[in-house]
Amino acid sequence: MEIFVFLFSFSALGILYGMNTISELQEPYVILEIGVAVLVIVFLFYFLITRGNPPKDFLFFVFAEFSFTCIIDLTSALEYDGIISGFMEFYQKTGEPYLGTSYGIMMCYWDGIAHFIMYLMMISRITDRKAYRTLGLFWAGSLCANMSVFIVGIVAGKYGSEIHPAFWLNFLFLLMPVLGAILLFTRPKDRPLIGGYNAQHAQSLKLIWRPLDIILLVLLLAAMAFTILRGLVALDSPLEACSIYLKQYEPYLKDPVGYPRVMMLHLFFYALPLLGAFVYGLLKPGCTWMPDWTIFLAGAMIQCQWSHIGGFLHPRTTAPYRIPSDAFWLVLAANLLYAATPVLVALRVYSNPYFFLKIAPFPGQTGLPISEEKDTKYKLK
């Protein structure tokens, strides 16, 4: 099925070419109507062809539908970069002109490549009746961050006065990952929450004997400091450190398109508390919520940093907002490390989860007679 979805998604190119050729289809409200009609038709198409063997997961249809739109986003990015032409000129004028910003282009590359691959992988696992909860949480974090920054940035930035009817289609792409995240968070976990001897041993080790965790704690604290600094810059703090950082290191944060500022505020108000929670989770044994939230935030932050780093590197960013040459490598390294930190934490949690499991009681620890305990089964890891 994933191969069929992959091939069918490219039929979007035919629709784009037709709309780009026929001037009557390029009016703002006509674009909105065609967009809604295409989404409905694609949904009905997948619904009808799967009636004989319907997927047991509603999100299958979301992933199949969004795979179709991934090709549209990829086409948009490629056309803005001059790699292809003849598909999206109309949309650049009367659809969503803000997609031509450096941030918008990099966001479309992420959606057209990274999200497209995720959709095909999750569709494959759904059709094979396999679990995909971990990948699903990574996708949900990525797309939630993507669309929340994108929508708020449009309204708050310089394109707030150039909103066309097609803008309202974006709310579907914000609603679905939120719904998907709720469904995935409430599903049973792929791994057990209770551990035995291995978990007890891992949790008995003091921090000094866990050098990897010490390194991750340092990275998390540094990421928190970086988040606070850039959040204060976005809030126009008069602190001298904020002024110096803005002028000498990342003037891109004040790009009038609005996306960098909105992203920093998102990270300040939403990612910062989670980074602090991860510090707690690496110090306090038995935090069973760590696997889910680390993978969710990893998806969100790597998407944000992809768009942010790509944005200040892209030639469409005007000269006053580019990174100064004498600070370029430092700023790039800091942003790459910032993106990698939540990913490294998630990898640590998933590769060696014993520290984050509840410990199953052993004979004599439950207060029950040992003869009764023998009849009690615990799920040991």
XYZ file of C-alpha atoms in Angstrom:
381
model
C 0.000 0.000 0.000
C 2.831 2.444 0.764
C 4.097 2.047 -2.819
C 0.636 2.833 -4.167
C 0.364 5.909 -1.911
C 3.823 7.032 -3.044
C 2.893 6.796 -6.723
C -0.595 8.272 -6.348
C 0.753 11.283 -4.446
C 2.559 12.449 -7.580
C -0.798 12.946 -9.293
C -0.811 16.257 -7.404
C 1.581 17.526 -10.075
C -1.141 17.171 -12.708
C -3.561 19.262 -10.645
C -0.938 21.958 -10.048
C -0.026 22.085 -13.724
C -3.666 22.410 -14.746
C -4.327 25.201 -12.263
C -1.154 26.982 -13.333
C -2.266 26.818 -16.949
C -5.959 27.775 -16.635
C -6.308 31.368 -15.448
C -9.916 30.862 -14.295
C -8.654 28.472 -11.616
C -6.242 31.008 -10.135
C -8.683 33.250 -8.298
C -8.187 33.242 -4.494
C -11.559 31.727 -3.589
C -11.388 29.252 -6.451
C -8.023 28.042 -5.097
C -9.628 27.476 -1.682
C -12.574 25.616 -3.210
C -10.319 23.397 -5.319
C -8.106 22.731 -2.305
C -11.059 21.573 -0.203
C -12.461 19.520 -3.085
C -9.123 17.782 -3.697
C -8.743 16.903 -0.013
C -12.258 15.423 0.062
C -11.745 13.491 -3.176
C -8.397 12.051 -2.041
C -9.953 10.952 1.259
C -12.907 9.309 -0.505
C -10.547 7.645 -2.964
C -8.539 5.961 -0.202
C -11.699 5.146 1.725
C -13.236 3.369 -1.258
C -10.168 1.399 -2.349
C -9.652 0.057 1.200
C -13.267 -1.009 1.799
C -12.414 -4.636 1.076
C -9.723 -4.650 3.743
C -10.238 -1.479 5.797
C -7.334 -0.277 7.953
C -7.985 -0.577 11.658
C -6.366 2.790 12.318
C -8.088 6.050 11.341
C -4.714 7.773 11.058
C -4.036 5.722 7.925
C -6.288 8.109 6.015
C -4.566 11.136 7.546
C -1.147 9.853 6.489
C -2.340 8.956 2.986
C -4.004 12.367 2.564
C -1.000 14.286 3.838
C 1.343 12.273 1.593
C -0.502 13.839 -1.335
C 0.054 17.348 0.028
C 3.742 16.628 0.674
C 4.324 16.593 -3.086
C 2.678 20.017 -3.329
C 4.998 21.409 -0.648
C 8.075 19.871 -2.263
C 7.048 21.300 -5.631
C 6.626 24.734 -4.049
C 10.110 24.677 -2.516
C 11.753 23.448 -5.712
C 10.006 26.094 -7.793
C 10.926 28.944 -5.449
C 14.546 27.786 -5.620
C 14.410 27.812 -9.423
C 14.975 24.065 -9.808
C 11.666 23.475 -11.606
C 8.994 25.741 -13.089
C 5.479 25.723 -14.502
C 3.577 24.399 -11.489
C 3.222 26.983 -8.725
C 3.472 30.496 -10.180
C -0.230 31.121 -9.540
C -0.009 29.960 -5.923
C 2.896 32.276 -5.248
C 0.695 35.230 -6.165
C -2.862 34.447 -5.082
C -2.411 31.421 -2.839
C 0.231 31.630 -0.100
C 2.991 34.119 -1.005
C 4.712 33.649 2.371
C 5.835 30.189 1.211
C 8.491 32.083 -0.722
C 10.280 33.214 2.443
C 13.460 31.415 3.409
C 11.651 29.835 6.358
C 8.693 28.806 4.201
C 10.945 27.168 1.613
C 12.861 25.149 4.214
C 9.608 24.175 5.926
C 8.280 22.869 2.601
C 11.456 20.840 2.033
C 11.011 19.246 5.458
C 7.381 18.436 4.775
C 8.016 17.206 1.240
C 10.903 14.924 2.236
C 10.994 14.104 5.972
C 7.246 13.994 6.596
C 6.648 12.164 3.315
C 9.062 9.411 4.363
C 7.424 9.204 7.803
C 3.960 8.863 6.257
C 5.049 6.027 3.992
C 6.745 4.228 6.892
C 3.685 4.568 9.128
C 1.330 3.471 6.333
C 3.522 0.407 5.823
C 3.359 -0.475 9.500
C -0.397 0.067 9.685
C -1.039 -2.207 6.696
C 1.282 -4.841 8.211
C -0.544 -4.540 11.571
C 2.631 -3.393 13.300
C 3.106 -0.738 15.965
C 4.307 2.709 14.953
C 3.634 4.674 18.154
C 7.191 5.967 18.572
C 7.492 7.175 14.986
C 3.989 8.598 15.247
C 4.899 10.708 18.275
C 7.987 12.011 16.473
C 5.793 12.972 13.497
C 3.171 14.591 15.731
C 5.797 16.707 17.483
C 7.326 17.707 14.168
C 4.096 18.719 12.442
C 2.619 20.428 15.526
C 5.715 22.618 15.779
C 5.765 23.146 12.023
C 2.194 24.358 11.683
C 1.898 26.308 14.944
C 4.956 28.417 14.095
C 3.860 28.733 10.466
C 0.302 29.914 11.181
C 1.220 32.346 13.966
C 4.185 33.629 11.936
C 1.902 34.440 9.001
C -0.468 36.472 11.150
C 2.198 38.181 13.272
C 4.765 38.844 10.521
C 4.877 41.123 7.536
C 2.578 38.852 5.524
C -0.292 39.392 7.949
C -1.789 41.875 5.497
C -1.501 39.467 2.543
C -3.654 36.602 3.768
C -5.659 34.926 1.006
C -8.455 32.325 1.420
C -6.012 29.406 0.940
C -4.533 30.335 4.329
C -7.449 28.665 6.110
C -6.488 25.249 4.764
C -3.518 25.307 7.123
C -5.729 24.769 10.170
C -6.500 21.224 9.032
C -2.766 20.504 9.060
C -2.564 21.828 12.625
C -5.652 20.019 13.878
C -4.673 16.572 12.581
C -1.264 16.265 14.323
C -2.845 17.519 17.560
C -5.534 14.853 17.251
C -2.894 12.306 16.277
C -0.765 13.190 19.300
C -3.737 12.751 21.638
C -4.559 9.359 20.135
C -0.955 8.167 20.247
C -0.259 9.374 23.779
C -3.323 7.520 25.050
C -2.479 4.223 23.337
C -0.685 1.441 25.201
C 3.069 1.812 25.063
C 5.162 -0.358 22.773
C 7.434 -1.279 25.678
C 6.732 -2.470 29.236
C 6.565 0.091 32.049
C 7.769 -2.321 34.732
C 11.275 -3.683 34.998
C 12.982 -6.305 37.107
C 16.601 -6.829 38.069
C 18.079 -4.787 35.218
C 15.923 -1.794 36.103
C 16.777 -2.114 39.785
C 20.484 -2.221 38.992
C 20.330 0.761 36.614
C 18.431 2.853 39.145
C 20.805 2.005 41.972
C 23.733 3.674 40.159
C 24.602 7.149 41.363
C 24.907 9.909 38.804
C 28.705 9.884 38.985
C 28.666 6.349 37.535
C 26.469 7.424 34.630
C 28.820 9.590 32.539
C 26.498 9.676 29.515
C 23.718 11.082 31.658
C 26.079 13.723 33.040
C 26.915 14.837 29.499
C 23.231 14.933 28.591
C 22.433 16.953 31.709
C 25.073 19.511 30.745
C 23.664 19.685 27.220
C 20.120 20.081 28.547
C 21.134 22.896 30.897
C 22.997 24.604 28.057
C 19.945 24.188 25.800
C 17.755 25.725 28.493
C 20.088 28.720 28.790
C 20.136 29.106 24.996
C 16.334 28.921 24.894
C 16.003 31.588 27.588
C 18.472 33.917 25.867
C 16.775 33.730 22.479
C 13.326 33.891 24.046
C 14.259 37.124 25.808
C 15.637 38.493 22.540
C 12.297 37.702 20.880
C 10.539 39.508 23.743
C 12.664 42.639 23.118
C 14.411 42.412 26.465
C 16.606 45.467 27.202
C 19.312 43.287 28.753
C 22.746 43.997 27.309
C 23.397 40.299 26.651
C 20.264 40.129 24.478
C 21.272 43.220 22.534
C 24.772 41.879 21.923
C 23.506 38.474 20.828
C 20.978 39.996 18.436
C 23.428 42.380 16.778
C 26.583 40.287 16.729
C 25.324 36.717 16.440
C 21.746 36.156 15.239
C 20.153 39.244 13.666
C 17.929 36.756 11.827
C 15.794 36.612 14.988
C 14.392 40.022 14.034
C 13.647 39.190 10.408
C 10.317 40.969 9.707
C 8.817 37.813 8.183
C 8.096 36.916 11.813
C 8.870 33.212 11.815
C 12.174 33.322 13.755
C 10.635 35.412 16.524
C 7.529 33.235 16.777
C 9.684 30.107 16.876
C 11.815 31.458 19.724
C 8.668 32.237 21.700
C 7.306 28.747 21.069
C 10.539 27.218 22.320
C 10.622 29.588 25.296
C 7.100 28.814 26.504
C 6.731 25.157 25.476
C 10.119 23.510 24.934
C 11.822 25.102 27.938
C 9.558 23.452 30.555
C 10.031 20.080 28.839
C 13.816 20.466 28.789
C 13.662 21.155 32.516
C 11.454 18.095 32.989
C 14.025 15.972 31.166
C 16.692 17.139 33.613
C 14.453 15.877 36.397
C 13.810 12.634 34.504
C 17.541 11.911 34.221
C 17.991 12.464 37.955
C 14.866 10.768 39.313
C 14.471 7.035 38.522
C 11.190 5.623 37.296
C 9.883 8.511 35.163
C 7.871 6.387 32.759
C 6.735 9.461 30.795
C 10.256 10.144 29.529
C 10.176 7.936 26.373
C 7.028 9.549 24.977
C 7.856 13.168 25.693
C 11.504 12.973 24.659
C 10.573 11.606 21.232
C 7.763 14.158 20.838
C 10.037 17.093 21.660
C 12.841 15.664 19.513
C 10.505 15.746 16.514
C 9.402 19.287 17.309
C 12.852 20.760 17.863
C 14.602 19.118 14.949
C 11.883 20.458 12.631
C 12.171 23.929 14.150
C 15.938 23.975 13.900
C 15.923 22.638 10.335
C 13.717 25.515 9.255
C 15.599 28.039 11.385
C 19.107 27.038 10.294
C 18.019 26.659 6.686
C 16.298 30.025 6.951
C 19.356 32.009 7.970
C 21.499 30.142 5.428
C 19.095 30.596 2.512
C 19.928 33.335 -0.022
C 16.373 34.707 0.195
C 17.173 36.062 3.659
C 18.164 39.687 3.148
C 21.688 40.812 4.058
C 20.865 42.747 7.289
C 19.433 39.587 8.853
C 22.124 37.084 7.866
C 24.610 35.731 10.371
C 27.766 37.925 10.543
C 30.730 36.176 8.929
C 32.931 36.393 12.033
C 30.285 34.591 14.140
C 28.959 32.269 11.459
C 30.555 28.977 12.526
C 29.879 29.577 16.214
C 26.196 30.303 15.593
C 25.865 27.347 13.229
C 27.529 24.978 15.708
C 25.357 26.238 18.573
C 22.173 25.728 16.554
C 23.189 22.258 15.385
C 24.034 21.180 18.938
C 20.760 22.675 20.142
C 18.874 20.586 17.562
C 20.827 17.440 18.444
C 20.344 17.651 22.228
C 16.707 16.428 22.484
C 17.443 13.778 19.855
C 20.396 12.503 21.902
C 18.247 12.416 25.038
C 15.535 10.455 23.221
C 18.127 7.992 21.867
C 19.522 7.483 25.349
C 16.049 6.826 26.777
C 15.127 4.328 24.066
C 18.463 2.534 23.868
C 18.699 1.859 27.604
C 15.247 2.355 29.171
C 15.776 0.570 32.493
C 16.357 3.778 34.459
C 12.906 5.016 33.428
C 10.882 1.920 34.356
C 8.945 1.174 37.493
C 10.546 -1.640 39.451
C 8.542 -4.805 39.992
C 8.480 -5.890 43.634
C 10.336 -9.084 44.469
C 9.305 -11.763 46.969
C 9.065 -10.312 50.432
C 8.612 -6.706 49.222
C 4.828 -6.655 48.749
C 3.716 -7.417 52.294
C 2.037 -10.605 51.057
C 3.024 -14.117 52.126
C 5.669 -15.485 49.779
C 3.392 -18.395 48.916
C 0.855 -15.906 47.565
C 3.531 -13.874 45.787
C 4.519 -16.916 43.753
C 1.104 -16.800 42.110
C 1.505 -13.122 41.181
C 3.042 -12.501 37.745
C 5.012 -9.429 36.976
C 6.125 -8.295 33.588
C 9.883 -8.262 33.907
C 12.230 -6.611 31.463
